Short mmCIF file of C-alpha atoms in Angstrom, two decimals:
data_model
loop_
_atom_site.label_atom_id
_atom_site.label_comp_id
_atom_site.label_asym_id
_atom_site.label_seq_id
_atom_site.Cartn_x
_atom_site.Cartn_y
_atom_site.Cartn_z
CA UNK A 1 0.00 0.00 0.00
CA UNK A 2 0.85 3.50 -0.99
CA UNK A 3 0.31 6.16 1.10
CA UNK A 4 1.91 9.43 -1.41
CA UNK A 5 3.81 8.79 -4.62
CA UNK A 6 6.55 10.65 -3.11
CA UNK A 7 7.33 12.38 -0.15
CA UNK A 8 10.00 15.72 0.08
CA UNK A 9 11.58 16.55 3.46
CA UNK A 10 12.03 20.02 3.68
CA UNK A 11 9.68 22.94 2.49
CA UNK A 12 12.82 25.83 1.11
CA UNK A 13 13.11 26.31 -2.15
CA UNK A 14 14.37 23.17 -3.66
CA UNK A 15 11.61 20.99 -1.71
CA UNK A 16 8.77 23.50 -2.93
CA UNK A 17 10.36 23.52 -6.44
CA UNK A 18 10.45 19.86 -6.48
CA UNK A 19 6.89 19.41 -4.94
CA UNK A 20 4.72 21.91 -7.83
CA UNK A 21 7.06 20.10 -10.39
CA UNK A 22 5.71 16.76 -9.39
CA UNK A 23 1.97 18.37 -9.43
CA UNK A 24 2.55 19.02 -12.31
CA UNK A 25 3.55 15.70 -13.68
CA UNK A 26 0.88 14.51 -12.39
CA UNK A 27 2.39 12.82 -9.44
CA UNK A 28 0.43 12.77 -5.57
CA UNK A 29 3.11 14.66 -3.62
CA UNK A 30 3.07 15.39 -0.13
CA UNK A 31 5.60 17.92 2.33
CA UNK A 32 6.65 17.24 5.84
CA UNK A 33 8.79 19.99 7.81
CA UNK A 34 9.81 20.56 10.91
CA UNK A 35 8.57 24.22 10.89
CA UNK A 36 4.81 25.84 10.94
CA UNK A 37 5.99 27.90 7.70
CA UNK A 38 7.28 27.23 4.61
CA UNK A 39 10.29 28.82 2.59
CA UNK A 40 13.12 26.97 4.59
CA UNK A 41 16.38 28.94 6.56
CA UNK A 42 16.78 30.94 3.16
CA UNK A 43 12.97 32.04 2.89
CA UNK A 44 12.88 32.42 6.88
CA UNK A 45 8.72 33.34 7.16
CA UNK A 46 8.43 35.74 10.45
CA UNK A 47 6.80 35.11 13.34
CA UNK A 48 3.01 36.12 13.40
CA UNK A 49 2.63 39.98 13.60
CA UNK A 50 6.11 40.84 12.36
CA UNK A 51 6.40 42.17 8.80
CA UNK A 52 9.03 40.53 6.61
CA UNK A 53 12.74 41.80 6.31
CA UNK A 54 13.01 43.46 3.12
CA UNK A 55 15.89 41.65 0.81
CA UNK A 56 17.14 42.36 -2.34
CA UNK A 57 14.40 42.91 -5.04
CA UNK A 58 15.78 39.75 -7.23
CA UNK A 59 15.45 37.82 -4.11
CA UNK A 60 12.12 39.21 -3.13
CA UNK A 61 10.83 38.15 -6.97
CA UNK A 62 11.86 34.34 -6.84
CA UNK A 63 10.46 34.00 -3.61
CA UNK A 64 6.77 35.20 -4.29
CA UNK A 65 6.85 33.78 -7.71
CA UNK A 66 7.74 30.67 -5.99
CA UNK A 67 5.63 30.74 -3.14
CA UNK A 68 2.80 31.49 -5.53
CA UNK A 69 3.41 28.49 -7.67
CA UNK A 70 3.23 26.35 -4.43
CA UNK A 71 -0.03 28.46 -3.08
CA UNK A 72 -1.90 27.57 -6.45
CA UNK A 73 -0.80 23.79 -6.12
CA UNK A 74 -2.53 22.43 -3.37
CA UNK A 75 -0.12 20.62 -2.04
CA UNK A 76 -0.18 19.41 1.67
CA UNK A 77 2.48 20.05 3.93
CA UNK A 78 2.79 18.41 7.89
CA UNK A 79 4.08 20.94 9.55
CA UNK A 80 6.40 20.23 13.06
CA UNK A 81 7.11 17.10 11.64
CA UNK A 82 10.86 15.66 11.60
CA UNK A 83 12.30 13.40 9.17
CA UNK A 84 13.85 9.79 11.08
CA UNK A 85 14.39 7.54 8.45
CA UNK A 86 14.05 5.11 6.21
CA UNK A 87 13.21 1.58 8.18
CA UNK A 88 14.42 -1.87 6.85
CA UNK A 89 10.74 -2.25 5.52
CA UNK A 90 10.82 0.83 3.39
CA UNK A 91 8.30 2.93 5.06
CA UNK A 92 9.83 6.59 5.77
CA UNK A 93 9.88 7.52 9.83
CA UNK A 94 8.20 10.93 10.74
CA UNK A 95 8.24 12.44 14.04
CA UNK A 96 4.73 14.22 14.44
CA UNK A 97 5.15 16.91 16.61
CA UNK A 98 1.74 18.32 16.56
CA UNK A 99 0.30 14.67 17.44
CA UNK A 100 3.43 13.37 19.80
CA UNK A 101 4.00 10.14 17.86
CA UNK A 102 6.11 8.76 15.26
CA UNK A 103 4.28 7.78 12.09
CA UNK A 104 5.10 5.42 9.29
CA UNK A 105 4.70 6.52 5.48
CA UNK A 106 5.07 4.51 2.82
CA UNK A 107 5.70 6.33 -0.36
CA UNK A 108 7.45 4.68 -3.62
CA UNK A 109 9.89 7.35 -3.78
CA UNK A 110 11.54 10.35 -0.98
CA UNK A 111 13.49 13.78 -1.97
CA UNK A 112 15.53 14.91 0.58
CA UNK A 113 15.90 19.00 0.60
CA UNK A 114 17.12 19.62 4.07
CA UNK A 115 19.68 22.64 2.36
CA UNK A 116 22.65 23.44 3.87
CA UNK A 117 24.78 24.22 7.51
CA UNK A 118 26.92 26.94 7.35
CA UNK A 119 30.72 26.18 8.67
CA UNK A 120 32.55 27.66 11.78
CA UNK A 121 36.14 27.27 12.10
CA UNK A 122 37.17 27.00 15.66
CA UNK A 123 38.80 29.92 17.63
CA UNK A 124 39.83 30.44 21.07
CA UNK A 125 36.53 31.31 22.57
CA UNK A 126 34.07 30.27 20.12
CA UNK A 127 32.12 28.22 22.53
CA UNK A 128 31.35 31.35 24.72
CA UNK A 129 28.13 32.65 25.40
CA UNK A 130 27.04 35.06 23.06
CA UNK A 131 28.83 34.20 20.10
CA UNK A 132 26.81 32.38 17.59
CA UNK A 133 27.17 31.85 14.04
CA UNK A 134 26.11 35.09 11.54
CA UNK A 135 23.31 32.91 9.20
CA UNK A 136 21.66 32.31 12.90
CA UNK A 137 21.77 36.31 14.00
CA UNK A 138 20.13 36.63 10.13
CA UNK A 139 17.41 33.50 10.53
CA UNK A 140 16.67 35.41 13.60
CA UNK A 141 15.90 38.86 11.92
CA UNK A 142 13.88 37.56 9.39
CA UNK A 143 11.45 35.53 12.26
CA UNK A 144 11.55 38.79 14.34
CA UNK A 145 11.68 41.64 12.42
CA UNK A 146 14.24 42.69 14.83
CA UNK A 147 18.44 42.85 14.67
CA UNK A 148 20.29 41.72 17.14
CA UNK A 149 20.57 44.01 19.88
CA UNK A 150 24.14 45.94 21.53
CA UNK A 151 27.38 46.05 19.96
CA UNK A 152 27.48 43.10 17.46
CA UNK A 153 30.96 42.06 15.19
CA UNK A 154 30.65 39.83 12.20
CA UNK A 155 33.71 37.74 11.42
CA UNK A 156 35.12 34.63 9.05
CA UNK A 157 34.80 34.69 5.60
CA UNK A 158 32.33 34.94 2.88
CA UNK A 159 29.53 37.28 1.37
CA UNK A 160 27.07 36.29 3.99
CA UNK A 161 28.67 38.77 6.44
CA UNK A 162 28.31 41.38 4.18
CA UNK A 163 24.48 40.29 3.56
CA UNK A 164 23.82 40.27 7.36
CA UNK A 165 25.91 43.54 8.33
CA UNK A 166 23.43 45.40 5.81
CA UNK A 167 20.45 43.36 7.19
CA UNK A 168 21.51 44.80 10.71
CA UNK A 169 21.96 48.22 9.33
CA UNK A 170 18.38 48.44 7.87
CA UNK A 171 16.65 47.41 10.84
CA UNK A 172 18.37 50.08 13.29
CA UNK A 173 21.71 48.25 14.63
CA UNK A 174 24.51 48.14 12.23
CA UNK A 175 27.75 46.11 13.62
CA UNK A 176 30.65 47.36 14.84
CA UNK A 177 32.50 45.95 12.25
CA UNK A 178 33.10 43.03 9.56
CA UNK A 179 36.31 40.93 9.78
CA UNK A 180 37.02 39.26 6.63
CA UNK A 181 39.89 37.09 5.69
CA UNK A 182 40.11 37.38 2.33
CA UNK A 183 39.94 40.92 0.26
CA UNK A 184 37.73 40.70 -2.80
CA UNK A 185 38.23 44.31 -3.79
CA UNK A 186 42.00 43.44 -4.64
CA UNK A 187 41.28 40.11 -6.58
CA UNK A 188 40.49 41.88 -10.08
CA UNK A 189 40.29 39.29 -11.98
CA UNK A 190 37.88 37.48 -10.16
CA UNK A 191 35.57 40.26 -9.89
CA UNK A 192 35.79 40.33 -13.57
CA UNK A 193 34.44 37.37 -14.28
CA UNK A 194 31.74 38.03 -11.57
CA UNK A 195 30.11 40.30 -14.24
CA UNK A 196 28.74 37.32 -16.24
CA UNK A 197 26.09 37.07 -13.62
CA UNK A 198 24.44 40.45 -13.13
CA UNK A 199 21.64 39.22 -11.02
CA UNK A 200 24.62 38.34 -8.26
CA UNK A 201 26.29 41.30 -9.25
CA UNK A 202 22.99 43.47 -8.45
CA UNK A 203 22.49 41.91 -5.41
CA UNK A 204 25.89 42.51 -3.77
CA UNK A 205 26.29 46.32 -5.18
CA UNK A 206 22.92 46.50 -3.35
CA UNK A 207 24.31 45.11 0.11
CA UNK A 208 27.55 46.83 -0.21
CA UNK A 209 25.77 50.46 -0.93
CA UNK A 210 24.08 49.86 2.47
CA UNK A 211 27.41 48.94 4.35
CA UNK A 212 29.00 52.45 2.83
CA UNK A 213 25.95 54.53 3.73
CA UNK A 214 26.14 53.56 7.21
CA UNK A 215 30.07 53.45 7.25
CA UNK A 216 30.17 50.01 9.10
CA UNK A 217 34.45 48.80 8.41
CA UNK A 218 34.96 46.30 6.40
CA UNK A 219 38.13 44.91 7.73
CA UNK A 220 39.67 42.56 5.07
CA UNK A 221 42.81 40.24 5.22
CA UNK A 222 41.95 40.05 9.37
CA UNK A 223 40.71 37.32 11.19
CA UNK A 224 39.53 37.09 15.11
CA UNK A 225 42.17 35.20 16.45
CA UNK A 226 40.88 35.47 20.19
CA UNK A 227 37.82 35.77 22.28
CA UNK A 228 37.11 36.28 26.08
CA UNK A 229 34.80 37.13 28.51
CA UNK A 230 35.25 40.43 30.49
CA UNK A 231 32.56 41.27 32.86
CA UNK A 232 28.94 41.47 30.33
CA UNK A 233 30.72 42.06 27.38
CA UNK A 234 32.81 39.73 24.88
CA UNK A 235 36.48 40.96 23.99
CA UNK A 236 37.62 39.97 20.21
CA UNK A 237 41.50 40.31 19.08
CA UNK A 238 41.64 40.70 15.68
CA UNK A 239 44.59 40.42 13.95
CA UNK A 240 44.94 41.84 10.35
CA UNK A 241 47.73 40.23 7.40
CA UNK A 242 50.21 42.40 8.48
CA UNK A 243 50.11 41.59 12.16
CA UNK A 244 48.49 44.61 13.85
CA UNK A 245 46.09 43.70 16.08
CA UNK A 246 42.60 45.16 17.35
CA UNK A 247 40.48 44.54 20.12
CA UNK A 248 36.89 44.85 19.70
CA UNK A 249 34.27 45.13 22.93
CA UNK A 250 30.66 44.02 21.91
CA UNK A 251 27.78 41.93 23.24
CA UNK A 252 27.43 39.57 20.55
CA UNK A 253 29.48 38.13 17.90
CA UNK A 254 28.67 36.29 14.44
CA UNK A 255 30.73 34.13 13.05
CA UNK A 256 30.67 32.25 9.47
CA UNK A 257 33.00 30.65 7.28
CA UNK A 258 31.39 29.58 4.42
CA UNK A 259 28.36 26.71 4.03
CA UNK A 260 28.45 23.33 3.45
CA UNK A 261 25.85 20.27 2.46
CA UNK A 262 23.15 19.28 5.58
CA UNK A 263 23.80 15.77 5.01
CA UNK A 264 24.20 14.75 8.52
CA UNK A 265 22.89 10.94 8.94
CA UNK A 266 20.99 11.18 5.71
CA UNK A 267 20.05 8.05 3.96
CA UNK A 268 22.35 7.60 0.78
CA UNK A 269 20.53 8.08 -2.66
CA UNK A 270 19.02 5.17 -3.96
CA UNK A 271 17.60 4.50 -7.29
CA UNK A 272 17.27 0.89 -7.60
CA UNK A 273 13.10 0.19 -7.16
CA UNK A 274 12.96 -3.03 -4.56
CA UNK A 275 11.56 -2.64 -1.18
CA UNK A 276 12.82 0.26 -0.73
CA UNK A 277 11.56 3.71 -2.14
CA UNK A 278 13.85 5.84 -4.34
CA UNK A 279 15.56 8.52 -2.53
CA UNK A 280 17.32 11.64 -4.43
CA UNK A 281 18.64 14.66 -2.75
CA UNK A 282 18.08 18.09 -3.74
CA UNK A 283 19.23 21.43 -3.40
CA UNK A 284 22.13 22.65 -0.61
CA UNK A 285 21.84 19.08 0.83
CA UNK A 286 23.31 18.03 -2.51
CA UNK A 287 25.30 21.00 -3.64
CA UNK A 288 25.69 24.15 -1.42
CA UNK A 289 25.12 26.79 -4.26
CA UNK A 290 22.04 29.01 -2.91
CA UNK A 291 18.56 29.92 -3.59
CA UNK A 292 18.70 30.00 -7.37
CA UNK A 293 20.37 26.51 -7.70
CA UNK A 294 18.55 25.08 -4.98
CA UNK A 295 15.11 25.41 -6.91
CA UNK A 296 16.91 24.38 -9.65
CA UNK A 297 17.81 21.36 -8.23
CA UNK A 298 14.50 20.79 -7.09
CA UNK A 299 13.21 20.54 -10.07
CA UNK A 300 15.58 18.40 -11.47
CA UNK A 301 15.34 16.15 -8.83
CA UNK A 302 11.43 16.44 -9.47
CA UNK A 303 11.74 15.70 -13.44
CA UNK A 304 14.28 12.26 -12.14
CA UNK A 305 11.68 11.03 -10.07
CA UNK A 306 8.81 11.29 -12.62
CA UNK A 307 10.19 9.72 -15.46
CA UNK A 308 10.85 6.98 -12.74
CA UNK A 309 7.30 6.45 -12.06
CA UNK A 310 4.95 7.76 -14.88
CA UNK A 311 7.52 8.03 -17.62
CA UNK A 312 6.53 11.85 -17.54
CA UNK A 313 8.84 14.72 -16.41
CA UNK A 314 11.08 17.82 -17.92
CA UNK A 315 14.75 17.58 -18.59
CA UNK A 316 17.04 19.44 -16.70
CA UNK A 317 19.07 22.35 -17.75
CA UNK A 318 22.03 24.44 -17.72
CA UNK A 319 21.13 26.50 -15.00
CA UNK A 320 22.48 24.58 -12.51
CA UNK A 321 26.09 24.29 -14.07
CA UNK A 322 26.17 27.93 -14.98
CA UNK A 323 25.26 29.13 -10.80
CA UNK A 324 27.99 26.60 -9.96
CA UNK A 325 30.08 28.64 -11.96
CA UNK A 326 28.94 31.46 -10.18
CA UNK A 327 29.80 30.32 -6.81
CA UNK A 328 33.13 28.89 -8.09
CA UNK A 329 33.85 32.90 -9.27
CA UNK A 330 32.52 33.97 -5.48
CA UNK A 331 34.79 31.22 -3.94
CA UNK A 332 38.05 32.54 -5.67
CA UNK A 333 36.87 36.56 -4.93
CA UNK A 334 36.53 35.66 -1.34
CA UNK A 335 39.72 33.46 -1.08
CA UNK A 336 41.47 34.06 2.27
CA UNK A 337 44.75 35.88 1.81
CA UNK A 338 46.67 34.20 4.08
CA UNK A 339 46.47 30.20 2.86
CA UNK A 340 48.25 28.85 5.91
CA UNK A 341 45.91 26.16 7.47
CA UNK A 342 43.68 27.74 10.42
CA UNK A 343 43.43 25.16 12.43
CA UNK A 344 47.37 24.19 12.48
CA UNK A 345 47.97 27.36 14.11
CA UNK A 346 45.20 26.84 17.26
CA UNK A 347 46.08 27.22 20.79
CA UNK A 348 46.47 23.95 22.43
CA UNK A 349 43.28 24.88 24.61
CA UNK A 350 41.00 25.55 21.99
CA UNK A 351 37.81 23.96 22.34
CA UNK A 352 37.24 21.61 19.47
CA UNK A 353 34.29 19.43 20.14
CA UNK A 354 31.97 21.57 22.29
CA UNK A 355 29.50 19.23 23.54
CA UNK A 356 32.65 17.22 25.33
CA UNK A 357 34.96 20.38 26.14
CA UNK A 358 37.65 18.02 23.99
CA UNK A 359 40.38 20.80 22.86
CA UNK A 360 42.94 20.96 20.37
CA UNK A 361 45.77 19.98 22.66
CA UNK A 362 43.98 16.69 23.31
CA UNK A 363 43.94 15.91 19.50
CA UNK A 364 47.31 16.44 19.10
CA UNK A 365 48.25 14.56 22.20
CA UNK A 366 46.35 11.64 20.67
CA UNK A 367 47.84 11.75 17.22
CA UNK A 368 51.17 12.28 18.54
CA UNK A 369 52.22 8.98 18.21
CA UNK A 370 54.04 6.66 15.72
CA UNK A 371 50.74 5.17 14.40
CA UNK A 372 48.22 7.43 13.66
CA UNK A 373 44.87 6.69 14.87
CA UNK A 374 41.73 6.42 12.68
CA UNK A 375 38.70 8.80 13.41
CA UNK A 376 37.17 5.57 15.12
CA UNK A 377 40.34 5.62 17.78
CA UNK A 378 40.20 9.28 18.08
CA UNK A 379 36.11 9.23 18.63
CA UNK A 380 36.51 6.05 21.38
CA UNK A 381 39.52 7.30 23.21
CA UNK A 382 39.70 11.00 22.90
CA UNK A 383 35.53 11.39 22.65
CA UNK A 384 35.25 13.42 19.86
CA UNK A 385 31.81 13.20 18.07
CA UNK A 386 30.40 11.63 21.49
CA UNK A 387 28.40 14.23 22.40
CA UNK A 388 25.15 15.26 22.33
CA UNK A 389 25.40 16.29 18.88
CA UNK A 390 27.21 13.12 17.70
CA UNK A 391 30.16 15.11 15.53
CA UNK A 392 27.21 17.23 13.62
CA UNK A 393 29.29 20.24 14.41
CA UNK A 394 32.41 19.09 15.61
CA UNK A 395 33.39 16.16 12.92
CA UNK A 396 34.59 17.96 10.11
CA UNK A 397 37.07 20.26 12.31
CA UNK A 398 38.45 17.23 13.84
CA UNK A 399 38.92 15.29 10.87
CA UNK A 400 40.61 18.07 8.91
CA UNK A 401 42.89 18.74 11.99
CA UNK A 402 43.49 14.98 11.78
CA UNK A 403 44.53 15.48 8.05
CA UNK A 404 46.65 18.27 9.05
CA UNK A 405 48.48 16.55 11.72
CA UNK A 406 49.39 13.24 9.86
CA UNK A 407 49.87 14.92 6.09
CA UNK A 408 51.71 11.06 4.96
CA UNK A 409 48.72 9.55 6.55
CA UNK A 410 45.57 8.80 4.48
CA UNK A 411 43.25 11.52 5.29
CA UNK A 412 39.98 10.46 7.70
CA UNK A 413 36.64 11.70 6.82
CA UNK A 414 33.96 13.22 9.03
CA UNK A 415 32.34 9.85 8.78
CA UNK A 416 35.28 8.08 10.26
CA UNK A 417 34.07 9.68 13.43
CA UNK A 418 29.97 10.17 12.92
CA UNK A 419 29.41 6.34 11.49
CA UNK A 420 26.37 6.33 9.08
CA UNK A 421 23.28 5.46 11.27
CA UNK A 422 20.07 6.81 12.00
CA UNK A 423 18.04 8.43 13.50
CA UNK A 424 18.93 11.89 12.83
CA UNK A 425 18.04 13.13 15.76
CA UNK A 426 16.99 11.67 19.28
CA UNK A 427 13.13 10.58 18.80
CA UNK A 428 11.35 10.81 22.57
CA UNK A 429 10.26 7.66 23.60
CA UNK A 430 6.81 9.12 24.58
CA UNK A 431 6.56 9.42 20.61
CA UNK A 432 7.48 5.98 19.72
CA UNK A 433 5.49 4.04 22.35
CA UNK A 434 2.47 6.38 21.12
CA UNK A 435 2.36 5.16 17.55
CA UNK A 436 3.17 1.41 19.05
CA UNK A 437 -0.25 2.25 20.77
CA UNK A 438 -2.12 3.16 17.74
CA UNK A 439 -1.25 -0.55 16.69
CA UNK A 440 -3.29 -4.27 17.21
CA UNK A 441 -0.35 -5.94 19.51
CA UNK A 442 -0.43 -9.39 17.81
CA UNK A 443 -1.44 -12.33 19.38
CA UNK A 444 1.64 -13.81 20.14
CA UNK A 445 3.46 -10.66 21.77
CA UNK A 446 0.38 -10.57 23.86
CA UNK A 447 1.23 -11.40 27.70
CA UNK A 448 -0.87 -12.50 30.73
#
């Protein structure tokens, strides 16, 4: 029995691209989120009574014409529900909130569009109070209409900081400053080529008119290399590429260092049609390469899984290769100047995995002898990845420390440490023994 022809996890852009695609087709399609709104971390819907966070005009377009799509579809969507798994049966896990109870699905095919995490390098200090990452301080003004109040600094790498410092500006509280490691404005070349996307090019003249207007520094080629607490407020040492150094004294601090794939205990894709149904990722869980790709990829996904069960379903284009181009142009304008590895150069009491106050100094102590240990070792001995979060956060900075440490060593992987299992997440037992009571017990589990 088939409850939906196919089921999407994840209602952002590629998940509602991929859902009025499959309408379309012709295909029963059906949404679950974790959220009471649509439009995913990108699309952030605010909280009811706030008014929306104005963004750039291009980005404002794609979303309504999107949204609109989706409106006019019908689709249904169950809202506060979370994505467990695929069991050895087939049938997809959800964990219904609203209800308190996991349910069982059965659907002949699954697109996962959980989009992307963004990356943190670790500092010393990054596990203080008050210093989150910058997408979060952004998720947070689009939900509450609000920027983040006292002094704020925004700090790693990337165009997001630049995004959220102008966010921040608009709504009354622009940072104290931006601390970039790379320095786009002296990479020519690559700035060049940015010009063969003008929609991008629109968009970041736009957030960079805002950041001169309301003369927030844009420190390039610096990095925080420090932070502490002093009383209520946080201290940050930045230190620029020619060694001067700066402290900064704010409330809150944003950090970001680019994005990378949510593919955290996914399910791998599978295509072949047996017991199990077909799964396909889409969007930033696939390829971190934004909004435009992401419904993009949604649809492709959407057009894969169609011709898989009616026969039906549009071919993909070029517009995925040519934003991946895009991003590639973005990566090289955004370069850090100084290319020495980051994490080589950590304090020996930097906090590496958070949930288990495991530092950098205990790594190295670990890996300091004549056989290097695998991320296995490393995760059994040292307890990295053992935490709460199970290495979602801390696993790739351990493994590429790892890397660095043993360079004639065959490089781990995050997965060395995570393992591939599911659940995703913890599921309360108060759900599962709930949809265990929905059952008949059969006869023989029955006892006296």
């Amino acid at each position: 029995m088939t409850d939906v022809d196919v089921l999407i996890v994840g209602a952002g852009p590629a998940g509602l691209a991929a859902a009025v695609e499959l309408r379309r087709s012709g295909v029963s399609v059906e949404i679950v989120d974790q959220r009471e709104t649509i439009g995913g971390a990108i699309y952030r819907q605010p909280i009811a009574g706030v008014s929306p966070v104005r963004q750039t005009a291009s980005a404002e377009r794609r979303w309504h014409a999107l949204a609109d799509d989706f409106a006019a579809s019908g689709i249904a969507v169950r809202h506060r529900s979370v994505f467990v798994g695929v069991d050895g049966t087939g049938l997809v896990l959800i964990e219904d909130r609203h209800a308190g109870k996991v349910r069982q699905i059965a659907a002949r095919a699954v697109i996962l569009a959980v989009g992307a995490v963004e990356k943190v390098l670790p500092r010393p200090g990054w596990q203080l109070a008050g210093v989150s990452t910058a997408g979060g301080l952004q998720v947070m003004m689009k939900e509450t209409g609000r920027a983040p109040v006292g002094r704020v600094l925004l700090a790693g790498n990337g165009p997001l900081l630049i995004a959220v410092a102008a966010q921040m500006a608009k709504l009354g509280n622009p940072p104290a400053a931006i601390v970039e490691a790379g320095d786009p404005l002296r990479r020519f070349a690559a700035g060049v080529g940015l010009c063969a996307y003008p929609d991008l090019v629109t968009e970041a003249l736009a957030y960079l008119r805002t950041v001169h207007l309301h003369r927030i520094p844009w420190m390039r080629t610096a990095s925080v290399v420090g932070i502490e607490r002093r009383n209520n407020s946080l201290r940050a040492l930045v230190r620029d590429g020619r060694g001067r150094e700066r402290v900064f004294e704010v409330d809150r601090i944003g950090l970001h260092d680019g994005i990378r794939p949510n593919e955290f205990g996914l399910p791998a894709e599978h295509t072949e049609e047996a017991s199990h149904p077909v799964i396909l990722r889409a969007g930033d869980c696939r390829e971190a390469l934004g909004a435009r790709a992401a419904i993009s990829d949604g649809r492709r996904a959407a057009g894969e899984i169609a011709r898989r069960l009616s026969g039906g379903g549009s071919r993909p284009g070029n517009e995925i290769k040519r934003l991946r181009q895009a991003q590639d142009v973005l990566g090289r304008l955004f370069q850090p100047v100084d290319r020495a590895d980051p994490l080589l150069r950590l304090p020996d009491e930097t906090i590496l995995c958070r949930c288990e106050s495991r530092t950098v100094g205990d790594l190295r102590r670990l890996c300091a002898g004549p056989d290097a240990p695998s991320g296995r070792e490393v995760k059994h001995n040292g307890r990295y990845a053992m935490g709460s979060c199970q290495g979602r956060f801390c696993a790739d900075n351990t493994a590429a420390l790892m890397a660095a440490l043993g360079p004639d060593q065959p490089p781990p992987s995050p997965e060395d440490l995570t393992g591939r299992r599911w659940p995703i997440r913890p599921v309360p037992i108060g759900a599962i023994v709930a949809a265990r009571g929905d059952e008949t017990i059969p006869q023989d589990e029955q006892q006296d």
